[in-house]
Amino acid sequence: MAVLICTLFLFLFAAGEAVSTDPTLKTYIFRVDGESKPSIFPTHYHWYTSEFTESTSILHVYDTVFRGFSASVTSSQASALEKHPSVLAVFEDRRRQLHTTRSPQFVGLRNQRGLWSESDYGSDVIIGVFDTGIWPERRSFTDLNLGPVPKRWKGVCQTGVKFTARNCNRKIVGARFFAKGHEASGGFGGIGFGGTINDTVEFRSPRDADGHGTHTASTAAGRYVFKASMAGYASGIAKGVAPKARLAIYKVCWKSAGCFDSDILAAFDAAVNDGVDVISISIGGGDGISSPYYLDPIAIGAYGAVSRGVFVSSSAGNDGPNGMSVTNLAPWLTTVGAGTIDRNFPAEVILGDGRKLAGVSLYAGPSFSGKKYPLIYPGKSGILSASLCMENALDPNLVRGKIVICDRGSSPRVAKGLVVKKAGGVGMILSNGVSNGEGLVGDAHLIPACSVGSDEGDEIKAYAATGRATATINFQGTVIGIRPAPVVASFSGRGPNGMNPEILKPDLIAPGVNILAAWTDAVGPTGLDSDDRKMEFNILSGTSMSCPHVSGAAALLKSAHPDWSPAAIKSAIMTTASTVNKQLQPMTDESTGNATTPYDFGAGHLNLDLAMDPGLVYDLTNQDYVSFLCSIGYGAKTIQVITRSPAACPMRRKPVPENLNYPSIAALFSTGKKGVLRKTLIRRVKNVGDVNSVYNVKVEAPKGVSVAVRPGKLVFSDKVRELSYYVTVKMDGSSVMMGDSGAVFGSLSWVDGKHVVRSPIVVTQLDPM
């Protein structure tokens, strides 16, 4: 007892001293070794408030996916607490960003047959959506003809501003909101994000003031809604991927303020305790930098969920087409990039000399009806703010009565149109830069406006410079049957994996361009304060939209195969993904039109026609993930930050990261090595198809690389359900041409006449960071 009192005194004294030297409070997340709690304390909370900090400082206590707490303390106090023998890690709270009707058919779902019928449309599977909340009155969330709430559900319907217990039902089975991290961040360094909830633009409740959360929830699990459209665009029947799945809403993101790690981690803790089966999180770092797994609360929270049987789907980020731009890199996360679907919203720019240039738009107001207006490009002045049509950058005397060409970037696309309108312009042509290439997304502009690719933009600017240039815009509505499709979206986050190139990321792509889904009544379709239009549905693009497609897919697979692990579901989705478009040609890149690689699309595009019956799966256990963490050099204490349990890494034979039993295969060779290089990897497959099955290997070796597989035949029976095989990759480091991507690509497939279990192969010379 004397030792305990001494310890308490020392740490509280040190923390108290720190206040006087550094009065600025920040939120920190403390990872604590829960097993070291002295028995004198009845709960971990009592321990934390007695030995670490005052109760008024604590924001969240974590006890399921993570053991520890978050608190508002000074940096000096945090440094002092980091020295506590029971504290495994301390990291500062970070702000994250959101990665903002035909798509279910496009990924291979058909009424009354296949995965939809086999899974009863995902009935009784619970999807937890981490986002901006929900607008519960939407038709997409009706509980008509749904059975009772699954008995295993232990969550709550948290009430608040304009959200009562009646807003939950048999569809929205629960809802919570997490604001403590957001509110505690208010005064930190004058950042301007977070702080007290602004009641004029937000709801202190699960109600959605932003729209993003309503959109992602209905994409994953929206019910059938007839006569759906956004101002006439994309009209038809709207439905989510798993229409009968239940929704549990976790509001962790707040309008214009982002999402804070401490709140996200609390949501993971709650969701796993509540009993969700799938977590959909369209959130990631917005700074292009990926933290190590032990400093990444999304990776830590997701591990805690996956280790308890919960599938976690995450977005790959919107920083493409730059290489190494993919986010959410942990191997237990399913990381989803974005592709196009075969529907588009074309608009045409018609120049005064008769030339017609293709673009896209979701503008739904009065049209030009063929009338041509003078055309101007403010950027010819050389002033960057004018070329970007930034606030107060346009001279009304120059743009009044004209169609204005604006460059994309630095401000929201739809906001540029308002700047043009304020300066007296009648319309806008939004031109991509070189980085966006030809990748286009539709926007519900408030003035007649159209987006065009980089090449078309250059052509229009050149014409505008000739003097007396005129143009008009012709809006063409909704067109279905666009070819080619799918195409990898220009913005979709790309590989290689900047953390561990031995794990291919993204894992796959899914529809993420111009997706119709439910919307909030709190803001108009542009999200701008001045947009007072009310829309039941909105059309958005981003990996935020592709992520819930895979969340819904996982719900269907979980419903059809309740005994499958998250890794087995992920494997089924990846090994059946398509690498060709609907015209059976290799998928291309929207930004360039060129062929794509697994660095762009991972294993391929989601194809649920085949995922229900994959034949074989690559399964993973918690110990497999621990071995992987050992292989990348994490020590026992560091691994415990992620896994909650102390790890014992082998001292003699260090595991190899490429040997993680992943559904894709990456062979990484050091850049310093020349001559003939060789590496042998191992994989293990489980038969989930016909009991007596025989699979033969089919290899498409990367160019300049030899790939040998042994055995070349796998024979399964009622006594043999799992088998291992070895892959030997050999190449001449001095002669293999790696190309622009720095890698060469191939594939390995196991074929039994019915199934093709395909894994991409990546071979590269790259030194891990």
GROMACS .gro file of C-alpha atoms in nm, residues 5-360:
model
  356
    5ILE     CA    1   0.053   0.578  -0.241
    6CYS     CA    2   0.406   0.680  -0.333
    7THR     CA    3   0.338   0.609  -0.701
    8LEU     CA    4   0.017   0.808  -0.693
    9PHE     CA    5   0.191   1.101  -0.530
   10LEU     CA    6   0.479   1.101  -0.777
   11PHE     CA    7   0.262   1.099  -1.090
   12LEU     CA    8   0.000   1.343  -0.970
   13PHE     CA    9   0.276   1.573  -0.842
   14ALA     CA   10   0.454   1.557  -1.179
   15ALA     CA   11   0.129   1.623  -1.364
   16GLY     CA   12   0.048   1.913  -1.132
   17GLU     CA   13   0.388   2.071  -1.186
   18ALA     CA   14   0.336   2.052  -1.561
   19VAL     CA   15   0.031   2.278  -1.554
   20SER     CA   16   0.230   2.584  -1.459
   21THR     CA   17   0.486   2.541  -1.738
   22ASP     CA   18   0.249   2.462  -2.027
   23PRO     CA   19  -0.112   2.569  -1.971
   24THR     CA   20  -0.235   2.477  -2.323
   25LEU     CA   21  -0.466   2.176  -2.312
   26LYS     CA   22  -0.467   1.915  -2.587
   27THR     CA   23  -0.640   1.581  -2.621
   28TYR     CA   24  -0.417   1.276  -2.589
   29ILE     CA   25  -0.503   0.908  -2.616
   30PHE     CA   26  -0.333   0.688  -2.356
   31ARG     CA   27  -0.287   0.315  -2.420
   32VAL     CA   28  -0.268   0.143  -2.082
   33ASP     CA   29  -0.173  -0.212  -1.987
   34GLY     CA   30  -0.505  -0.311  -1.834
   35GLU     CA   31  -0.361  -0.617  -1.662
   36SER     CA   32  -0.147  -0.399  -1.437
   37LYS     CA   33  -0.444  -0.234  -1.263
   38PRO     CA   34  -0.396  -0.262  -0.885
   39SER     CA   35  -0.670  -0.473  -0.726
   40ILE     CA   36  -0.755  -0.191  -0.484
   41PHE     CA   37  -0.939  -0.013  -0.767
   42PRO     CA   38  -1.284  -0.159  -0.852
   43THR     CA   39  -1.271  -0.038  -1.215
   44HIS     CA   40  -1.019   0.095  -1.464
   45TYR     CA   41  -1.195   0.431  -1.450
   46HIS     CA   42  -1.125   0.455  -1.075
   47TRP     CA   43  -0.763   0.369  -1.145
   48TYR     CA   44  -0.728   0.631  -1.421
   49THR     CA   45  -0.888   0.909  -1.218
   50SER     CA   46  -0.685   0.826  -0.909
   51GLU     CA   47  -0.343   0.769  -1.058
   52PHE     CA   48  -0.330   0.938  -1.399
   53THR     CA   49  -0.549   1.248  -1.420
   54GLU     CA   50  -0.857   1.418  -1.279
   55SER     CA   51  -1.201   1.288  -1.372
   56THR     CA   52  -1.290   1.622  -1.531
   57SER     CA   53  -1.005   1.578  -1.780
   58ILE     CA   54  -1.113   1.236  -1.910
   59LEU     CA   55  -1.315   1.232  -2.232
   60HIS     CA   56  -1.351   0.861  -2.315
   61VAL     CA   57  -1.263   0.538  -2.138
   62TYR     CA   58  -1.189   0.248  -2.376
   63ASP     CA   59  -1.227  -0.112  -2.265
   64THR     CA   60  -1.317  -0.334  -2.563
   65VAL     CA   61  -1.110  -0.284  -2.878
   66PHE     CA   62  -0.853  -0.085  -2.682
   67ARG     CA   63  -0.760  -0.047  -2.317
   68GLY     CA   64  -0.700   0.308  -2.201
   69PHE     CA   65  -0.852   0.654  -2.205
   70SER     CA   66  -0.842   0.993  -2.378
   71ALA     CA   67  -0.802   1.311  -2.177
   72SER     CA   68  -0.747   1.684  -2.212
   73VAL     CA   69  -0.409   1.754  -2.052
   74THR     CA   70  -0.105   1.971  -2.119
   75SER     CA   71   0.184   1.839  -2.324
   76SER     CA   72   0.400   1.832  -2.011
   77GLN     CA   73   0.142   1.626  -1.827
   78ALA     CA   74   0.124   1.388  -2.121
   79SER     CA   75   0.502   1.351  -2.120
   80ALA     CA   76   0.498   1.279  -1.748
   81LEU     CA   77   0.222   1.020  -1.782
   82GLU     CA   78   0.407   0.854  -2.071
   83LYS     CA   79   0.674   0.754  -1.817
   84HIS     CA   80   0.421   0.561  -1.609
   85PRO     CA   81   0.516   0.192  -1.619
   86SER     CA   82   0.160   0.092  -1.714
   87VAL     CA   83   0.136   0.332  -2.009
   88LEU     CA   84   0.222   0.154  -2.334
   89ALA     CA   85   0.176   0.447  -2.573
   90VAL     CA   86   0.058   0.808  -2.590
   91PHE     CA   87  -0.057   0.982  -2.905
   92GLU     CA   88  -0.212   1.317  -2.972
   93ASP     CA   89  -0.568   1.330  -3.100
   94ARG     CA   90  -0.579   1.392  -3.475
   95ARG     CA   91  -0.849   1.525  -3.701
   96ARG     CA   92  -0.955   1.297  -3.986
   97GLN     CA   93  -1.150   1.370  -4.302
   98LEU     CA   94  -1.443   1.209  -4.479
   99HIS     CA   95  -1.339   1.058  -4.810
  100THR     CA   96  -1.610   1.246  -4.999
  101THR     CA   97  -2.943   0.350  -5.815
  102ARG     CA   98  -2.776   0.132  -6.055
  103SER     CA   99  -2.464   0.034  -5.869
  104PRO     CA  100  -2.606  -0.284  -5.701
  105GLN     CA  101  -2.679  -0.433  -6.043
  106PHE     CA  102  -2.342  -0.314  -6.168
  107VAL     CA  103  -2.155  -0.521  -5.907
  108GLY     CA  104  -2.345  -0.836  -6.006
  109LEU     CA  105  -2.660  -0.838  -5.790
  110ARG     CA  106  -2.989  -0.949  -5.945
  111ASN     CA  107  -3.337  -0.977  -5.797
  112GLN     CA  108  -3.457  -1.318  -5.681
  113ARG     CA  109  -3.133  -1.503  -5.751
  114GLY     CA  110  -2.770  -1.527  -5.654
  115LEU     CA  111  -2.631  -1.361  -5.343
  116TRP     CA  112  -2.935  -1.138  -5.280
  117SER     CA  113  -3.171  -1.435  -5.253
  118GLU     CA  114  -2.921  -1.668  -5.082
  119SER     CA  115  -2.858  -1.408  -4.810
  120ASP     CA  116  -3.220  -1.285  -4.788
  121TYR     CA  117  -3.086  -0.944  -4.889
  122GLY     CA  118  -2.865  -0.930  -4.578
  123SER     CA  119  -3.152  -0.962  -4.329
  124ASP     CA  120  -3.047  -0.964  -3.963
  125VAL     CA  121  -2.687  -0.861  -4.034
  126ILE     CA  122  -2.605  -0.534  -3.856
  127ILE     CA  123  -2.386  -0.275  -4.031
  128GLY     CA  124  -2.229  -0.008  -3.810
  129VAL     CA  125  -2.174   0.315  -4.007
  130PHE     CA  126  -1.913   0.560  -3.869
  131ASP     CA  127  -1.996   0.891  -4.033
  132THR     CA  128  -2.195   1.216  -3.991
  133GLY     CA  129  -2.515   1.055  -3.866
  134ILE     CA  130  -2.842   0.984  -4.046
  135TRP     CA  131  -3.162   1.152  -4.166
  136PRO     CA  132  -3.396   0.879  -4.038
  137GLU     CA  133  -3.716   0.991  -4.212
  138ARG     CA  134  -3.588   0.898  -4.557
  139ARG     CA  135  -3.778   0.622  -4.737
  140SER     CA  136  -3.447   0.432  -4.764
  141PHE     CA  137  -3.467   0.362  -4.391
  142THR     CA  138  -3.823   0.232  -4.354
  143ASP     CA  139  -3.863  -0.087  -4.152
  144LEU     CA  140  -4.171  -0.203  -4.343
  145ASN     CA  141  -4.188  -0.586  -4.355
  146LEU     CA  142  -3.863  -0.629  -4.163
  147GLY     CA  143  -3.854  -0.886  -3.884
  148PRO     CA  144  -3.777  -0.804  -3.521
  149VAL     CA  145  -3.444  -0.653  -3.419
  150PRO     CA  146  -3.188  -0.935  -3.383
  151LYS     CA  147  -3.180  -1.056  -3.022
  152ARG     CA  148  -2.802  -1.026  -3.000
  153TRP     CA  149  -2.823  -0.647  -3.047
  154LYS     CA  150  -2.721  -0.468  -2.726
  155GLY     CA  151  -2.696  -0.111  -2.851
  156VAL     CA  152  -2.902   0.199  -2.771
  157CYS     CA  153  -3.093   0.473  -2.949
  158GLN     CA  154  -2.925   0.781  -2.805
  159THR     CA  155  -3.158   1.078  -2.815
  160GLY     CA  156  -3.066   1.440  -2.865
  161VAL     CA  157  -3.153   1.748  -3.066
  162LYS     CA  158  -3.432   1.655  -3.312
  163PHE     CA  159  -3.365   1.285  -3.261
  164THR     CA  160  -3.595   1.079  -3.040
  165ALA     CA  161  -3.626   0.710  -2.963
  166ARG     CA  162  -3.895   0.692  -3.234
  167ASN     CA  163  -3.629   0.774  -3.496
  168CYS     CA  164  -3.489   0.424  -3.443
  169ASN     CA  165  -3.686   0.130  -3.574
  170ARG     CA  166  -3.632  -0.223  -3.703
  171LYS     CA  167  -3.408  -0.080  -3.980
  172ILE     CA  168  -3.211   0.177  -3.779
  173VAL     CA  169  -3.166  -0.047  -3.476
  174GLY     CA  170  -2.944   0.194  -3.286
  175ALA     CA  171  -2.775   0.533  -3.302
  176ARG     CA  172  -2.508   0.711  -3.100
  177PHE     CA  173  -2.307   1.031  -3.131
  178PHE     CA  174  -1.952   1.104  -3.013
  179ALA     CA  175  -1.855   1.467  -2.961
  180LYS     CA  176  -1.618   1.484  -2.663
  181GLY     CA  177  -1.299   1.479  -2.872
  182HIS     CA  178  -1.450   1.728  -3.114
  183GLU     CA  179  -1.553   1.968  -2.837
  184ALA     CA  180  -1.223   1.939  -2.648
  185SER     CA  181  -1.031   2.037  -2.961
  186GLY     CA  182  -1.192   2.381  -2.985
  187GLY     CA  183  -0.919   2.603  -2.851
  188PHE     CA  184  -0.614   2.411  -2.962
  189GLY     CA  185  -0.371   2.645  -3.126
  190GLY     CA  186  -0.643   2.844  -3.298
  191ILE     CA  187  -0.698   2.570  -3.553
  192GLY     CA  188  -1.060   2.663  -3.597
  193PHE     CA  189  -1.192   2.307  -3.615
  194GLY     CA  190  -1.395   2.138  -3.346
  195GLY     CA  191  -1.508   2.306  -3.031
  196THR     CA  192  -1.859   2.354  -2.897
  197ILE     CA  193  -2.130   2.218  -3.126
  198ASN     CA  194  -2.269   2.505  -3.335
  199ASP     CA  195  -2.644   2.462  -3.291
  200THR     CA  196  -2.717   2.678  -3.595
  201VAL     CA  197  -2.560   2.429  -3.837
  202GLU     CA  198  -2.536   2.103  -3.640
  203PHE     CA  199  -2.748   1.870  -3.428
  204ARG     CA  200  -2.613   1.746  -3.098
  205SER     CA  201  -2.757   1.405  -3.174
  206PRO     CA  202  -2.725   1.128  -3.435
  207ARG     CA  203  -2.918   1.344  -3.684
  208ASP     CA  204  -2.716   1.423  -3.996
  209ALA     CA  205  -2.646   1.791  -4.069
  210ASP     CA  206  -2.394   1.714  -4.345
  211GLY     CA  207  -2.553   1.447  -4.569
  212HIS     CA  208  -2.246   1.225  -4.607
  213GLY     CA  209  -2.356   0.975  -4.341
  214THR     CA  210  -2.709   0.943  -4.479
  215HIS     CA  211  -2.560   0.880  -4.823
  216THR     CA  212  -2.315   0.609  -4.712
  217ALA     CA  213  -2.573   0.434  -4.489
  218SER     CA  214  -2.826   0.408  -4.771
  219THR     CA  215  -2.557   0.295  -5.016
  220ALA     CA  216  -2.472   0.003  -4.790
  221ALA     CA  217  -2.823  -0.094  -4.679
  222GLY     CA  218  -3.094   0.135  -4.816
  223ARG     CA  219  -3.437  -0.019  -4.879
  224TYR     CA  220  -3.602  -0.023  -5.221
  225VAL     CA  221  -3.727   0.326  -5.307
  226PHE     CA  222  -3.932   0.374  -5.622
  227LYS     CA  223  -3.930   0.694  -5.827
  228ALA     CA  224  -3.593   0.797  -5.688
  229SER     CA  225  -3.377   1.063  -5.853
  230MET     CA  226  -3.181   1.379  -5.789
  231ALA     CA  227  -3.373   1.656  -5.964
  232GLY     CA  228  -3.454   1.415  -6.245
  233TYR     CA  229  -3.104   1.271  -6.278
  234ALA     CA  230  -3.049   0.894  -6.229
  235SER     CA  231  -3.421   0.828  -6.202
  236GLY     CA  232  -3.540   0.479  -6.116
  237ILE     CA  233  -3.538   0.249  -5.816
  238ALA     CA  234  -3.280   0.330  -5.548
  239LYS     CA  235  -3.156   0.053  -5.322
  240GLY     CA  236  -2.855  -0.033  -5.115
  241VAL     CA  237  -2.630  -0.333  -5.162
  242ALA     CA  238  -2.788  -0.516  -4.863
  243PRO     CA  239  -3.145  -0.378  -4.854
  244LYS     CA  240  -3.261  -0.582  -4.553
  245ALA     CA  241  -2.950  -0.538  -4.340
  246ARG     CA  242  -2.994  -0.341  -4.019
  247LEU     CA  243  -2.814  -0.013  -3.956
  248ALA     CA  244  -2.639   0.105  -3.640
  249ILE     CA  245  -2.537   0.469  -3.667
  250TYR     CA  246  -2.225   0.608  -3.497
  251LYS     CA  247  -2.193   0.982  -3.556
  252VAL     CA  248  -1.822   1.059  -3.520
  253CYS     CA  249  -1.790   1.335  -3.781
  254TRP     CA  250  -1.931   1.684  -3.755
  255LYS     CA  251  -2.020   1.932  -4.027
  256SER     CA  252  -1.715   2.123  -4.151
  257ALA     CA  253  -1.511   1.997  -3.853
  258GLY     CA  254  -1.401   1.647  -3.951
  259CYS     CA  255  -1.371   1.348  -3.719
  260PHE     CA  256  -1.140   1.311  -3.420
  261ASP     CA  257  -0.944   0.995  -3.338
  262SER     CA  258  -1.057   0.989  -2.975
  263ASP     CA  259  -1.422   0.984  -3.083
  264ILE     CA  260  -1.362   0.726  -3.358
  265LEU     CA  261  -1.192   0.493  -3.109
  266ALA     CA  262  -1.487   0.533  -2.870
  267ALA     CA  263  -1.722   0.440  -3.154
  268PHE     CA  264  -1.523   0.122  -3.227
  269ASP     CA  265  -1.547   0.031  -2.858
  270ALA     CA  266  -1.924   0.089  -2.855
  271ALA     CA  267  -1.997  -0.082  -3.188
  272VAL     CA  268  -1.821  -0.406  -3.095
  273ASN     CA  269  -1.999  -0.411  -2.757
  274ASP     CA  270  -2.332  -0.333  -2.926
  275GLY     CA  271  -2.305  -0.638  -3.153
  276VAL     CA  272  -2.246  -0.510  -3.507
  277ASP     CA  273  -2.133  -0.759  -3.773
  278VAL     CA  274  -1.980  -0.509  -4.018
  279ILE     CA  275  -1.826  -0.164  -3.970
  280SER     CA  276  -1.819   0.084  -4.258
  281ILE     CA  277  -1.575   0.373  -4.211
  282SER     CA  278  -1.531   0.615  -4.502
  283ILE     CA  279  -1.275   0.819  -4.308
  284GLY     CA  280  -0.898   0.861  -4.327
  285GLY     CA  281  -0.604   1.092  -4.292
  286GLY     CA  282  -0.626   1.396  -4.513
  287ASP     CA  283  -0.258   1.484  -4.509
  288GLY     CA  284  -0.129   1.204  -4.734
  289ILE     CA  285   0.072   1.061  -4.444
  290SER     CA  286   0.000   0.720  -4.294
  291SER     CA  287   0.086   0.665  -3.929
  292PRO     CA  288   0.237   0.339  -3.802
  293TYR     CA  289  -0.037   0.100  -3.697
  294TYR     CA  290   0.037   0.147  -3.326
  295LEU     CA  291  -0.023   0.524  -3.361
  296ASP     CA  292  -0.332   0.492  -3.582
  297PRO     CA  293  -0.659   0.466  -3.385
  298ILE     CA  294  -0.849   0.350  -3.695
  299ALA     CA  295  -0.603   0.062  -3.737
  300ILE     CA  296  -0.610  -0.013  -3.363
  301GLY     CA  297  -0.989   0.003  -3.335
  302ALA     CA  298  -1.032  -0.205  -3.649
  303TYR     CA  299  -0.797  -0.473  -3.518
  304GLY     CA  300  -1.003  -0.498  -3.200
  305ALA     CA  301  -1.317  -0.535  -3.413
  306VAL     CA  302  -1.175  -0.786  -3.662
  307SER     CA  303  -1.024  -0.995  -3.381
  308ARG     CA  304  -1.379  -1.032  -3.248
  309GLY     CA  305  -1.527  -1.135  -3.582
  310VAL     CA  306  -1.640  -0.795  -3.713
  311PHE     CA  307  -1.561  -0.714  -4.078
  312VAL     CA  308  -1.426  -0.359  -4.128
  313SER     CA  309  -1.447  -0.185  -4.464
  314SER     CA  310  -1.256   0.141  -4.516
  315SER     CA  311  -1.201   0.393  -4.794
  316ALA     CA  312  -0.872   0.415  -4.984
  317GLY     CA  313  -0.871   0.795  -4.994
  318ASN     CA  314  -0.918   1.048  -5.274
  319ASP     CA  315  -0.559   1.157  -5.338
  320GLY     CA  316  -0.514   0.965  -5.665
  321PRO     CA  317  -0.393   0.933  -5.930
  322ASN     CA  318  -0.063   0.997  -5.750
  323GLY     CA  319   0.127   0.685  -5.657
  324MET     CA  320   0.148   0.575  -5.291
  325SER     CA  321  -0.165   0.780  -5.212
  326VAL     CA  322  -0.374   0.494  -5.068
  327THR     CA  323  -0.468   0.525  -4.699
  328ASN     CA  324  -0.602   0.282  -4.436
  329LEU     CA  325  -0.318   0.035  -4.488
  330ALA     CA  326  -0.353  -0.216  -4.204
  331PRO     CA  327  -0.387  -0.571  -4.344
  332TRP     CA  328  -0.690  -0.645  -4.126
  333LEU     CA  329  -0.876  -0.355  -4.291
  334THR     CA  330  -1.046  -0.406  -4.626
  335THR     CA  331  -0.935  -0.099  -4.822
  336VAL     CA  332  -1.162   0.004  -5.108
  337GLY     CA  333  -1.077   0.222  -5.407
  338ALA     CA  334  -1.329   0.366  -5.653
  339GLY     CA  335  -1.437   0.289  -6.005
  340THR     CA  336  -1.698   0.427  -6.242
  341ILE     CA  337  -2.029   0.265  -6.332
  342ASP     CA  338  -2.195   0.253  -6.674
  343ARG     CA  339  -2.412   0.558  -6.603
  344ASN     CA  340  -2.312   0.915  -6.664
  345PHE     CA  341  -2.457   1.264  -6.680
  346PRO     CA  342  -2.312   1.415  -6.997
  347ALA     CA  343  -2.307   1.780  -7.086
  348GLU     CA  344  -2.164   1.932  -7.399
  349VAL     CA  345  -1.974   2.256  -7.445
  350ILE     CA  346  -2.051   2.394  -7.791
  351LEU     CA  347  -1.803   2.658  -7.906
  352GLY     CA  348  -1.883   2.944  -8.141
  353ASP     CA  349  -1.684   2.779  -8.420
  354GLY     CA  350  -1.901   2.466  -8.398
  355ARG     CA  351  -1.667   2.241  -8.201
  356LYS     CA  352  -1.833   2.021  -7.939
  357LEU     CA  353  -1.647   1.907  -7.628
  358ALA     CA  354  -1.777   1.646  -7.385
  359GLY     CA  355  -1.815   1.704  -7.011
  360VAL     CA  356  -2.048   1.617  -6.724
   0.00000   0.00000   0.00000
